[in-house]
Amino acid sequence: MANKIIGKISHGLQGELIIPGDKSVSHRSVMFAALGDTPVHITNFLPSADCLSTAGVMQALGAQVDFLGPTELIVKGNGLHGLQEPATVLDAGNSGTTLRLMMGMLAPQKFVSVFTGDSSLHKRPMGRVIKPLSMMGANIVGRAENTRLPITIVPTAKALEGITYDMPVASAQVKSAILLAGLFANGTTTVVEPYTSRNHTELMLESFGVKLGYQGTAISIEAQDKLIAPEEILVPGDISSAAFWLVAASVIPHSELLLKNVGINPTRTGILDVLQAMGADITLQNQRNSGSEPVADIFVRSSKLHGTSFGADIMPRLIDEIPVLTVAAMLAEGKTVITGAGELRVKETDRIQAISDQFNKLCPCIDATEDGLIIQGTSPEKWHQATCFSYDDHRIAMTLAVAGMAGQGVEIENPDCIDISYPSFYEEMNRLYK
Ligand code: S3P
């Protein structure tokens, strides 16, 4: 894996980009289609390593997954109660979403399933899913007191029981795992979040005919006999991928970018709120629906940003965008204070540590705290060129690329991890450089 050298950009980013399919929605499209019994035509699927891990897992469980092209596939399941015992270990790769949601789907099944993943996933906490599933009666065995991969799900004699679970941390993956287990459990299963996290599972379950109950941040589900699969699922563009361009175009002078087909589900748009609070020039155009998700084209033009503060209440709406928002803050006027972001320490890598260790090489202006970051804005003339490590974390690598373009250039070690969520990122960057 050769290092990637990104030069300082000497002119603005100009042009149009089609934002690739949403990672969270792509995962769920294949998982839920595999629980129906009629074919589902999925378009604008994200063919990234993470989503292909999910497709591989669903095939191993007996679903038919036929790719018609890189972003178009047909998935046909054997019905809600038709998952088959996998002949092999299920490999979630780097994907926390695959692992956590599938644990919820497989905990109620009458067969053994064994999960593995890459070295990053082996370090990530799974106790947060195992605990509520065990309270429902599941029998799950994992390393390190049932908190780490490898994980085995052992079938139980009795069906799972619905519970009411107060989640200590807002997490769409944990919420989704419990709701998926609730599809098969006796009685009502209710999850209560401290703040609402992304709701793609809820929207997609509803498009499969499931009625959910809502009360504040509580969501309830009942066991179902079957799911009624829609004929089509159109995946919206991923705002988490658009985020790199939203920040790059905001901080690189003389930029004007039109980002086409970006998902603007309100549970995901914290990045727009924070950038606009910082003074970004962002306009939403052509707002419409793409299946059950709202989308828009987003026009962004460079502008002078200023520092801001934000914390726990907005965090679930922008958690994956904190690395790239740090670059916006590094180039803003004044100080930015980010709190309530402790979840960053258990992502693909400890992102608080990664941000402060690597971005400080480009400009020493970041202090890490236990649950956040304090960033003192500077001008790009004060930045240096440096060799920075990606930690094999896709979002750190792409953020370093944005920082390199906006500052004085960067050499990225282990750059290829972008394949996890945005395989065409460097190609798009090269195209916009011209
Ligand atoms: C995701 C939920 C979030 C997010 C991740 C994708 C999902 O994780 O960071 O990239 O698709 O449900 P948490 O549930 O751990 O917050």
Tab-separated table of C-alpha atoms and ligand atoms in Angstrom:
chain	number	residue	atom	x	y	z
A	1	MET	CA	0.000	0.000	0.000
A	2	ALA	CA	1.923	3.081	-1.238
A	3	ASN	CA	1.579	6.353	0.643
A	4	LYS	CA	-0.722	8.901	-1.012
A	5	ILE	CA	0.711	12.361	-1.580
A	6	ILE	CA	-1.864	15.161	-1.706
A	7	GLY	CA	-0.666	18.556	-2.865
A	8	LYS	CA	-1.838	21.912	-1.563
A	9	ILE	CA	-4.542	23.101	-3.941
A	10	SER	CA	-3.722	26.375	-5.660
A	11	HIS	CA	-7.217	27.160	-6.926
A	12	GLY	CA	-10.750	26.439	-5.739
A	13	LEU	CA	-12.657	23.178	-6.158
A	14	GLN	CA	-15.129	23.670	-8.986
A	15	GLY	CA	-17.741	21.388	-10.488
A	16	GLU	CA	-20.421	18.806	-9.802
A	17	LEU	CA	-20.253	15.485	-7.994
A	18	ILE	CA	-22.740	12.662	-7.679
A	19	ILE	CA	-22.539	11.510	-4.075
A	20	PRO	CA	-22.387	7.690	-3.790
A	21	GLY	CA	-25.056	5.656	-2.006
A	22	ASP	CA	-25.538	5.886	1.744
A	23	LYS	CA	-23.607	3.244	3.678
A	24	SER	CA	-26.163	2.854	6.483
A	25	VAL	CA	-29.087	2.543	4.055
A	26	SER	CA	-27.154	0.181	1.734
A	27	HIS	CA	-26.481	-2.238	4.625
A	28	ARG	CA	-30.105	-2.211	5.684
A	29	SER	CA	-31.433	-2.594	2.113
A	30	VAL	CA	-29.724	-5.979	1.711
A	31	MET	CA	-30.442	-7.162	5.265
A	32	PHE	CA	-34.148	-6.357	5.157
A	33	ALA	CA	-34.669	-7.515	1.565
A	34	ALA	CA	-33.209	-10.850	2.697
A	35	LEU	CA	-36.033	-11.132	5.256
A	36	GLY	CA	-38.751	-10.829	2.606
A	37	ASP	CA	-39.854	-13.537	0.186
A	38	THR	CA	-40.150	-11.509	-3.014
A	39	PRO	CA	-37.316	-9.982	-5.068
A	40	VAL	CA	-36.200	-6.452	-4.183
A	41	HIS	CA	-34.465	-4.335	-6.829
A	42	ILE	CA	-31.899	-2.123	-5.052
A	43	THR	CA	-30.364	0.834	-6.909
A	44	ASN	CA	-27.601	3.315	-6.013
A	45	PHE	CA	-26.234	0.701	-3.578
A	46	LEU	CA	-22.820	1.614	-2.175
A	47	PRO	CA	-20.384	-1.052	-3.416
A	48	SER	CA	-17.876	-0.387	-0.625
A	49	ALA	CA	-16.032	-3.011	1.422
A	50	ASP	CA	-18.383	-2.608	4.415
A	51	CYS	CA	-21.586	-3.059	2.418
A	52	LEU	CA	-20.096	-5.997	0.528
A	53	SER	CA	-19.421	-7.610	3.936
A	54	THR	CA	-23.158	-7.385	4.624
A	55	ALA	CA	-24.022	-8.820	1.199
A	56	GLY	CA	-21.638	-11.739	1.879
A	57	VAL	CA	-23.192	-12.417	5.293
A	58	MET	CA	-26.739	-12.415	3.886
A	59	GLN	CA	-25.710	-14.824	1.116
A	60	ALA	CA	-24.187	-17.131	3.734
A	61	LEU	CA	-27.607	-17.114	5.458
A	62	GLY	CA	-29.342	-18.322	2.293
A	63	ALA	CA	-30.421	-15.082	0.602
A	64	GLN	CA	-30.034	-14.757	-3.154
A	65	VAL	CA	-27.923	-11.674	-3.900
A	66	ASP	CA	-27.431	-10.966	-7.630
A	67	PHE	CA	-25.466	-7.906	-8.737
A	68	LEU	CA	-26.688	-6.470	-12.071
A	69	GLY	CA	-23.934	-3.831	-11.944
A	70	PRO	CA	-21.726	-2.332	-9.230
A	71	THR	CA	-24.551	-0.279	-7.670
A	72	GLU	CA	-27.589	-2.312	-8.713
A	73	LEU	CA	-28.659	-5.664	-7.325
A	74	ILE	CA	-31.611	-7.948	-6.754
A	75	VAL	CA	-31.985	-9.559	-3.335
A	76	LYS	CA	-34.481	-12.328	-2.620
A	77	GLY	CA	-34.907	-13.890	0.790
A	78	ASN	CA	-36.721	-16.981	2.035
A	79	GLY	CA	-39.112	-15.059	4.277
A	80	LEU	CA	-38.810	-13.626	7.778
A	81	HIS	CA	-38.511	-17.081	9.313
A	82	GLY	CA	-36.443	-18.571	6.480
A	83	LEU	CA	-32.835	-17.695	7.369
A	84	GLN	CA	-30.595	-20.734	7.005
A	85	GLU	CA	-27.755	-21.918	9.201
A	86	PRO	CA	-24.487	-20.615	7.730
A	87	ALA	CA	-21.920	-23.243	6.775
A	88	THR	CA	-19.038	-20.915	7.637
A	89	VAL	CA	-18.010	-18.252	10.107
A	90	LEU	CA	-19.716	-14.927	9.273
A	91	ASP	CA	-17.085	-12.282	8.494
A	92	ALA	CA	-18.151	-8.677	9.172
A	93	GLY	CA	-14.764	-7.329	8.001
A	94	ASN	CA	-14.309	-3.755	9.298
A	95	SER	CA	-18.046	-3.154	9.661
A	96	GLY	CA	-19.582	-2.451	13.060
A	97	THR	CA	-22.976	-1.980	11.394
A	98	THR	CA	-22.874	-5.455	9.828
A	99	LEU	CA	-21.843	-7.113	13.072
A	100	ARG	CA	-24.160	-5.309	15.474
A	101	LEU	CA	-27.309	-5.439	13.333
A	102	MET	CA	-26.718	-9.076	12.405
A	103	MET	CA	-26.294	-10.024	16.064
A	104	GLY	CA	-29.790	-8.667	16.636
A	105	MET	CA	-31.174	-10.542	13.626
A	106	LEU	CA	-29.464	-13.822	14.485
A	107	ALA	CA	-29.867	-13.909	18.296
A	108	PRO	CA	-33.467	-15.248	17.963
A	109	GLN	CA	-32.641	-17.912	15.302
A	110	LYS	CA	-32.663	-21.655	15.919
A	111	PHE	CA	-29.108	-22.201	14.666
A	112	VAL	CA	-25.558	-21.456	15.692
A	113	SER	CA	-23.788	-18.480	14.170
A	114	VAL	CA	-20.188	-17.452	14.688
A	115	PHE	CA	-18.888	-13.979	13.856
A	116	THR	CA	-15.432	-12.676	13.096
A	117	GLY	CA	-14.047	-9.461	11.599
A	118	ASP	CA	-10.806	-7.571	11.022
A	119	SER	CA	-8.358	-6.484	13.731
A	120	SER	CA	-10.119	-3.113	14.242
A	121	LEU	CA	-13.514	-4.770	14.760
A	122	HIS	CA	-11.956	-7.183	17.279
A	123	LYS	CA	-11.125	-4.184	19.481
A	124	ARG	CA	-14.582	-2.557	19.360
A	125	PRO	CA	-17.129	-2.948	22.178
A	126	MET	CA	-19.909	-5.445	21.473
A	127	GLY	CA	-21.137	-5.724	25.078
A	128	ARG	CA	-23.516	-2.841	24.329
A	129	VAL	CA	-25.453	-5.186	21.992
A	130	ILE	CA	-24.854	-8.461	23.843
A	131	LYS	CA	-26.237	-7.044	27.110
A	132	PRO	CA	-29.764	-6.127	25.902
A	133	LEU	CA	-29.996	-9.230	23.685
A	134	SER	CA	-29.066	-11.383	26.711
A	135	MET	CA	-31.763	-9.600	28.740
A	136	MET	CA	-34.184	-10.782	26.032
A	137	GLY	CA	-32.988	-14.358	26.666
A	138	ALA	CA	-30.333	-14.732	23.944
A	139	ASN	CA	-27.302	-16.910	24.567
A	140	ILE	CA	-24.241	-15.086	23.237
A	141	VAL	CA	-20.653	-15.971	24.012
A	142	GLY	CA	-17.804	-13.612	23.220
A	143	ARG	CA	-14.219	-12.990	24.225
A	144	ALA	CA	-13.390	-10.691	27.169
A	145	GLU	CA	-16.554	-11.314	29.211
A	146	ASN	CA	-18.847	-11.228	26.209
A	147	THR	CA	-17.707	-7.876	24.899
A	148	ARG	CA	-15.403	-8.692	21.965
A	149	LEU	CA	-15.122	-10.758	18.792
A	150	PRO	CA	-15.040	-13.634	18.051
A	151	ILE	CA	-18.688	-14.037	19.060
A	152	THR	CA	-20.911	-17.125	18.967
A	153	ILE	CA	-24.697	-17.083	19.133
A	154	VAL	CA	-26.090	-20.319	20.573
A	155	PRO	CA	-29.788	-21.082	19.961
A	156	THR	CA	-32.086	-21.100	23.001
A	157	ALA	CA	-34.975	-23.495	23.688
A	158	LYS	CA	-37.409	-20.637	24.314
A	159	ALA	CA	-38.225	-17.665	22.075
A	160	LEU	CA	-36.756	-14.298	23.079
A	161	GLU	CA	-38.900	-12.059	25.277
A	162	GLY	CA	-39.568	-8.394	24.535
A	163	ILE	CA	-37.991	-5.906	26.946
A	164	THR	CA	-37.910	-2.163	27.517
A	165	TYR	CA	-34.316	-1.065	27.253
A	166	ASP	CA	-32.969	2.347	28.249
A	167	MET	CA	-29.863	2.798	26.126
A	168	PRO	CA	-27.019	4.458	28.048
A	169	VAL	CA	-25.609	5.926	24.791
A	170	ALA	CA	-27.495	6.951	21.630
A	171	SER	CA	-26.519	4.419	18.959
A	172	ALA	CA	-28.361	3.471	15.787
A	173	GLN	CA	-26.508	0.177	15.653
A	174	VAL	CA	-27.602	-0.876	19.148
A	175	LYS	CA	-31.149	0.421	18.604
A	176	SER	CA	-31.382	-1.475	15.291
A	177	ALA	CA	-30.055	-4.719	16.797
A	178	ILE	CA	-32.734	-4.623	19.514
A	179	LEU	CA	-35.528	-3.777	17.045
A	180	LEU	CA	-34.431	-6.608	14.738
A	181	ALA	CA	-34.448	-9.063	17.662
A	182	GLY	CA	-37.879	-7.633	18.580
A	183	LEU	CA	-39.210	-8.776	15.175
A	184	PHE	CA	-38.984	-12.335	16.547
A	185	ALA	CA	-39.576	-11.815	20.309
A	186	ASN	CA	-42.704	-12.441	22.415
A	187	GLY	CA	-44.597	-9.307	23.373
A	188	THR	CA	-43.434	-5.758	22.822
A	189	THR	CA	-39.801	-4.694	22.534
A	190	THR	CA	-39.076	-1.046	23.318
A	191	VAL	CA	-35.795	0.882	23.022
A	192	VAL	CA	-35.359	4.299	24.585
A	193	GLU	CA	-32.493	6.517	23.438
A	194	PRO	CA	-31.047	9.521	25.294
A	195	TYR	CA	-31.073	11.372	21.925
A	196	THR	CA	-32.520	10.168	18.626
A	197	SER	CA	-29.908	8.490	16.432
A	198	ARG	CA	-30.230	7.877	12.670
A	199	ASN	CA	-33.633	6.312	11.938
A	200	HIS	CA	-32.973	4.380	8.710
A	201	THR	CA	-33.947	1.079	10.357
A	202	GLU	CA	-37.299	2.476	11.448
A	203	LEU	CA	-38.052	4.009	8.018
A	204	MET	CA	-37.081	0.844	6.186
A	205	LEU	CA	-38.999	-1.465	8.542
A	206	GLU	CA	-42.063	0.695	7.878
A	207	SER	CA	-41.523	0.361	4.134
A	208	PHE	CA	-41.605	-3.427	4.727
A	209	GLY	CA	-45.050	-3.104	6.339
A	210	VAL	CA	-43.978	-3.138	10.025
A	211	LYS	CA	-45.921	-0.817	12.362
A	212	LEU	CA	-43.731	0.822	14.998
A	213	GLY	CA	-44.824	2.731	18.094
A	214	TYR	CA	-43.178	6.085	18.898
A	215	GLN	CA	-43.221	8.017	22.159
A	216	GLY	CA	-40.559	10.685	22.575
A	217	THR	CA	-37.261	8.895	21.942
A	218	ALA	CA	-38.839	5.465	22.614
A	219	ILE	CA	-39.591	3.077	19.725
A	220	SER	CA	-41.615	-0.121	20.075
A	221	ILE	CA	-41.942	-3.153	17.832
A	222	GLU	CA	-43.987	-6.366	17.949
A	223	ALA	CA	-43.123	-9.792	16.514
A	224	GLN	CA	-44.155	-10.201	12.859
A	225	ASP	CA	-45.279	-13.229	10.833
A	226	LYS	CA	-43.796	-11.854	7.644
A	227	LEU	CA	-42.319	-8.753	6.033
A	228	ILE	CA	-43.903	-7.378	2.861
A	229	ALA	CA	-40.889	-6.407	0.790
A	230	PRO	CA	-41.167	-3.370	-1.511
A	231	GLU	CA	-40.284	-4.003	-5.173
A	232	GLU	CA	-37.665	-1.231	-5.208
A	233	ILE	CA	-35.268	0.390	-2.773
A	234	LEU	CA	-33.523	3.510	-4.025
A	235	VAL	CA	-30.557	4.315	-1.785
A	236	PRO	CA	-29.988	8.087	-1.262
A	237	GLY	CA	-26.492	9.614	-1.506
A	238	ASP	CA	-24.480	9.531	1.726
A	239	ILE	CA	-24.263	12.850	3.578
A	240	SER	CA	-21.279	11.412	5.478
A	241	SER	CA	-19.450	11.175	2.120
A	242	ALA	CA	-20.723	14.590	1.009
A	243	ALA	CA	-19.266	15.960	4.280
A	244	PHE	CA	-15.688	15.863	2.931
A	245	TRP	CA	-16.689	18.084	0.005
A	246	LEU	CA	-18.877	20.361	2.141
A	247	VAL	CA	-15.865	21.149	4.312
A	248	ALA	CA	-13.292	21.186	1.477
A	249	ALA	CA	-15.324	23.648	-0.605
A	250	SER	CA	-16.074	25.798	2.458
A	251	VAL	CA	-12.421	26.209	3.485
A	252	ILE	CA	-10.597	26.257	0.101
A	253	PRO	CA	-10.977	29.776	-1.335
A	254	HIS	CA	-12.717	30.240	-4.727
A	255	SER	CA	-14.569	26.908	-4.507
A	256	GLU	CA	-18.054	26.206	-5.832
A	257	LEU	CA	-19.356	22.640	-5.766
A	258	LEU	CA	-22.750	21.127	-6.518
A	259	LEU	CA	-23.176	17.858	-4.611
A	260	LYS	CA	-25.952	15.875	-6.259
A	261	ASN	CA	-28.388	13.469	-4.611
A	262	VAL	CA	-27.424	13.885	-0.950
A	263	GLY	CA	-29.591	12.259	1.742
A	264	ILE	CA	-30.928	14.943	4.093
A	265	ASN	CA	-32.719	12.782	6.640
A	266	PRO	CA	-32.918	15.138	9.678
A	267	THR	CA	-31.282	12.497	11.900
A	268	ARG	CA	-28.127	12.907	9.752
A	269	THR	CA	-27.891	16.620	8.972
A	270	GLY	CA	-26.000	17.865	12.040
A	271	ILE	CA	-23.059	18.688	9.740
A	272	LEU	CA	-25.203	21.207	7.841
A	273	ASP	CA	-26.345	22.836	11.087
A	274	VAL	CA	-22.800	23.156	12.447
A	275	LEU	CA	-21.259	24.391	9.178
A	276	GLN	CA	-24.046	26.946	8.777
A	277	ALA	CA	-23.530	28.072	12.393
A	278	MET	CA	-19.853	28.555	11.456
A	279	GLY	CA	-20.835	30.802	8.549
A	280	ALA	CA	-20.692	28.312	5.657
A	281	ASP	CA	-22.418	29.210	2.400
A	282	ILE	CA	-24.596	26.139	1.777
A	283	THR	CA	-27.876	25.994	-0.160
A	284	LEU	CA	-30.220	23.034	-0.544
A	285	GLN	CA	-31.770	22.715	-4.012
A	286	ASN	CA	-34.288	20.391	-5.614
A	287	GLN	CA	-35.486	18.781	-2.371
A	288	ARG	CA	-37.358	15.545	-3.069
A	289	ASN	CA	-37.866	12.002	-1.779
A	290	SER	CA	-35.771	9.029	-2.763
A	291	GLY	CA	-37.845	6.029	-1.608
A	292	SER	CA	-38.509	6.611	2.097
A	293	GLU	CA	-35.608	9.057	2.520
A	294	PRO	CA	-35.460	12.829	1.730
A	295	VAL	CA	-32.664	14.003	-0.635
A	296	ALA	CA	-31.452	17.294	-2.114
A	297	ASP	CA	-28.670	18.695	-4.268
A	298	ILE	CA	-26.379	20.818	-2.120
A	299	PHE	CA	-24.553	23.849	-3.437
A	300	VAL	CA	-21.556	24.955	-1.385
A	301	ARG	CA	-19.297	27.944	-1.917
A	302	SER	CA	-16.174	28.938	0.017
A	303	SER	CA	-16.677	31.392	2.861
A	304	LYS	CA	-14.975	32.711	5.968
A	305	LEU	CA	-15.797	30.363	8.855
A	306	HIS	CA	-15.780	31.168	12.553
A	307	GLY	CA	-15.476	28.868	15.576
A	308	THR	CA	-18.458	27.335	17.369
A	309	SER	CA	-19.377	24.993	20.227
A	310	PHE	CA	-21.523	21.881	20.139
A	311	GLY	CA	-22.087	18.806	22.291
A	312	ALA	CA	-23.974	15.644	23.222
A	313	ASP	CA	-27.424	16.654	21.957
A	314	ILE	CA	-26.359	17.022	18.315
A	315	MET	CA	-23.704	14.274	18.417
A	316	PRO	CA	-25.786	11.353	17.039
A	317	ARG	CA	-26.662	13.559	14.028
A	318	LEU	CA	-23.008	14.144	13.055
A	319	ILE	CA	-20.800	11.667	14.909
A	320	ASP	CA	-19.077	10.373	11.731
A	321	GLU	CA	-18.418	13.937	10.527
A	322	ILE	CA	-16.368	15.102	13.538
A	323	PRO	CA	-12.998	14.314	11.903
A	324	VAL	CA	-13.721	16.505	8.874
A	325	LEU	CA	-15.441	19.180	10.966
A	326	THR	CA	-12.153	19.427	12.860
A	327	VAL	CA	-10.518	20.651	9.625
A	328	ALA	CA	-13.239	23.293	9.261
A	329	ALA	CA	-12.539	24.370	12.856
A	330	MET	CA	-8.746	24.407	12.268
A	331	LEU	CA	-9.284	26.947	9.471
A	332	ALA	CA	-12.015	28.998	11.170
A	333	GLU	CA	-11.528	32.248	13.001
A	334	GLY	CA	-11.492	31.688	16.773
A	335	LYS	CA	-11.999	28.639	18.938
A	336	THR	CA	-14.236	25.589	18.454
A	337	VAL	CA	-15.181	23.420	21.442
A	338	ILE	CA	-16.593	19.926	20.853
A	339	THR	CA	-17.945	18.005	23.874
A	340	GLY	CA	-20.050	14.855	24.359
A	341	ALA	CA	-18.129	13.004	21.632
A	342	GLY	CA	-16.760	10.112	23.742
A	343	GLU	CA	-18.181	7.618	21.196
A	344	LEU	CA	-15.393	8.709	18.849
A	345	ARG	CA	-12.978	6.746	21.009
A	346	VAL	CA	-14.651	3.440	20.006
A	347	LYS	CA	-15.037	3.935	16.254
A	348	GLU	CA	-12.837	2.222	13.626
A	349	THR	CA	-9.984	3.727	15.634
A	350	ASP	CA	-9.878	6.078	18.649
A	351	ARG	CA	-10.705	9.113	16.510
A	352	ILE	CA	-10.078	11.685	19.268
A	353	GLN	CA	-6.530	10.374	19.654
A	354	ALA	CA	-6.044	9.998	15.890
A	355	ILE	CA	-7.227	13.559	15.202
A	356	SER	CA	-5.025	15.145	17.846
A	357	ASP	CA	-1.933	13.044	17.019
A	358	GLN	CA	-2.089	13.432	13.232
A	359	PHE	CA	-3.766	16.792	12.566
A	360	ASN	CA	-1.478	18.523	15.092
A	361	LYS	CA	1.415	17.560	12.776
A	362	LEU	CA	-0.171	19.783	10.114
A	363	CYS	CA	-0.818	22.616	12.566
A	364	PRO	CA	-0.470	22.353	16.340
A	365	CYS	CA	-3.851	23.797	17.276
A	366	ILE	CA	-5.845	20.908	18.781
A	367	ASP	CA	-6.264	19.792	22.404
A	368	ALA	CA	-7.920	16.441	22.999
A	369	THR	CA	-10.184	16.038	26.030
A	370	GLU	CA	-11.745	12.839	27.376
A	371	ASP	CA	-14.909	13.338	25.319
A	372	GLY	CA	-14.052	15.953	22.728
A	373	LEU	CA	-11.699	18.449	21.151
A	374	ILE	CA	-10.737	22.089	21.578
A	375	ILE	CA	-9.495	23.599	18.329
A	376	GLN	CA	-7.906	27.007	17.867
A	377	GLY	CA	-8.448	28.219	14.303
A	378	THR	CA	-5.450	29.381	12.222
A	379	SER	CA	-4.715	30.432	8.647
A	380	PRO	CA	-3.395	27.844	6.136
A	381	GLU	CA	-0.105	29.773	5.751
A	382	LYS	CA	0.789	28.642	9.284
A	383	TRP	CA	0.308	24.943	8.397
A	384	HIS	CA	3.106	22.501	7.524
A	385	GLN	CA	3.356	19.603	5.165
A	386	ALA	CA	3.652	16.308	7.069
A	387	THR	CA	3.410	12.546	6.780
A	388	CYS	CA	0.304	11.414	8.646
A	389	PHE	CA	-1.056	7.964	9.476
A	390	SER	CA	-4.622	6.960	8.589
A	391	TYR	CA	-4.825	4.244	11.295
A	392	ASP	CA	-6.516	2.260	8.467
A	393	ASP	CA	-9.599	4.364	9.236
A	394	HIS	CA	-11.430	5.513	6.088
A	395	ARG	CA	-12.723	8.734	7.606
A	396	ILE	CA	-9.312	9.722	8.992
A	397	ALA	CA	-7.701	9.099	5.565
A	398	MET	CA	-10.262	11.211	3.664
A	399	THR	CA	-10.106	13.968	6.260
A	400	LEU	CA	-6.315	14.059	5.935
A	401	ALA	CA	-6.766	14.448	2.174
A	402	VAL	CA	-9.071	17.445	2.735
A	403	ALA	CA	-6.591	18.908	5.227
A	404	GLY	CA	-3.753	18.454	2.717
A	405	MET	CA	-5.652	20.245	-0.058
A	406	ALA	CA	-6.693	23.091	2.242
A	407	GLY	CA	-3.336	23.446	4.005
A	408	GLN	CA	0.173	22.817	2.662
A	409	GLY	CA	-0.187	19.221	1.420
A	410	VAL	CA	0.034	15.864	3.193
A	411	GLU	CA	1.489	12.398	2.688
A	412	ILE	CA	-1.002	9.768	3.898
A	413	GLU	CA	0.252	6.416	5.177
A	414	ASN	CA	-2.171	3.514	4.518
A	415	PRO	CA	-4.493	5.550	2.264
A	416	ASP	CA	-6.427	2.646	0.674
A	417	CYS	CA	-8.808	2.186	3.625
A	418	ILE	CA	-11.153	4.696	1.935
A	419	ASP	CA	-12.605	1.608	0.166
A	420	ILE	CA	-14.601	0.992	3.357
A	421	SER	CA	-17.074	3.793	2.554
A	422	TYR	CA	-16.037	5.857	-0.504
A	423	PRO	CA	-13.972	3.847	-3.002
A	424	SER	CA	-14.017	6.611	-5.670
A	425	PHE	CA	-12.939	9.429	-3.309
A	426	TYR	CA	-9.376	9.927	-4.644
A	427	GLU	CA	-10.588	9.682	-8.279
A	428	GLU	CA	-13.147	12.414	-7.600
A	429	MET	CA	-10.492	14.498	-5.897
A	430	ASN	CA	-8.159	14.171	-8.896
A	431	ARG	CA	-10.990	15.120	-11.235
A	432	LEU	CA	-11.778	18.266	-9.240
A	433	TYR	CA	-8.101	19.225	-9.044
A	434	LYS	CA	-7.953	19.871	-12.808
B	1	S3P	C1	-24.290	3.566	11.935
B	1	S3P	C2	-24.417	4.108	13.183
B	1	S3P	C3	-23.362	4.901	13.832
B	1	S3P	C4	-22.319	5.371	12.834
B	1	S3P	C5	-21.890	4.277	11.896
B	1	S3P	C6	-23.091	3.753	11.114
B	1	S3P	C7	-25.419	2.779	11.376
B	1	S3P	O1	-22.720	4.108	14.809
B	1	S3P	O2	-21.189	5.890	13.511
B	1	S3P	O3	-20.920	4.739	10.986
B	1	S3P	O4	-25.442	2.502	10.164
B	1	S3P	O5	-26.317	2.406	12.153
B	1	S3P	P1	-23.274	3.973	16.317
B	1	S3P	O6	-24.561	3.266	16.286
B	1	S3P	O7	-22.233	3.161	17.055
B	1	S3P	O8	-23.370	5.372	16.846
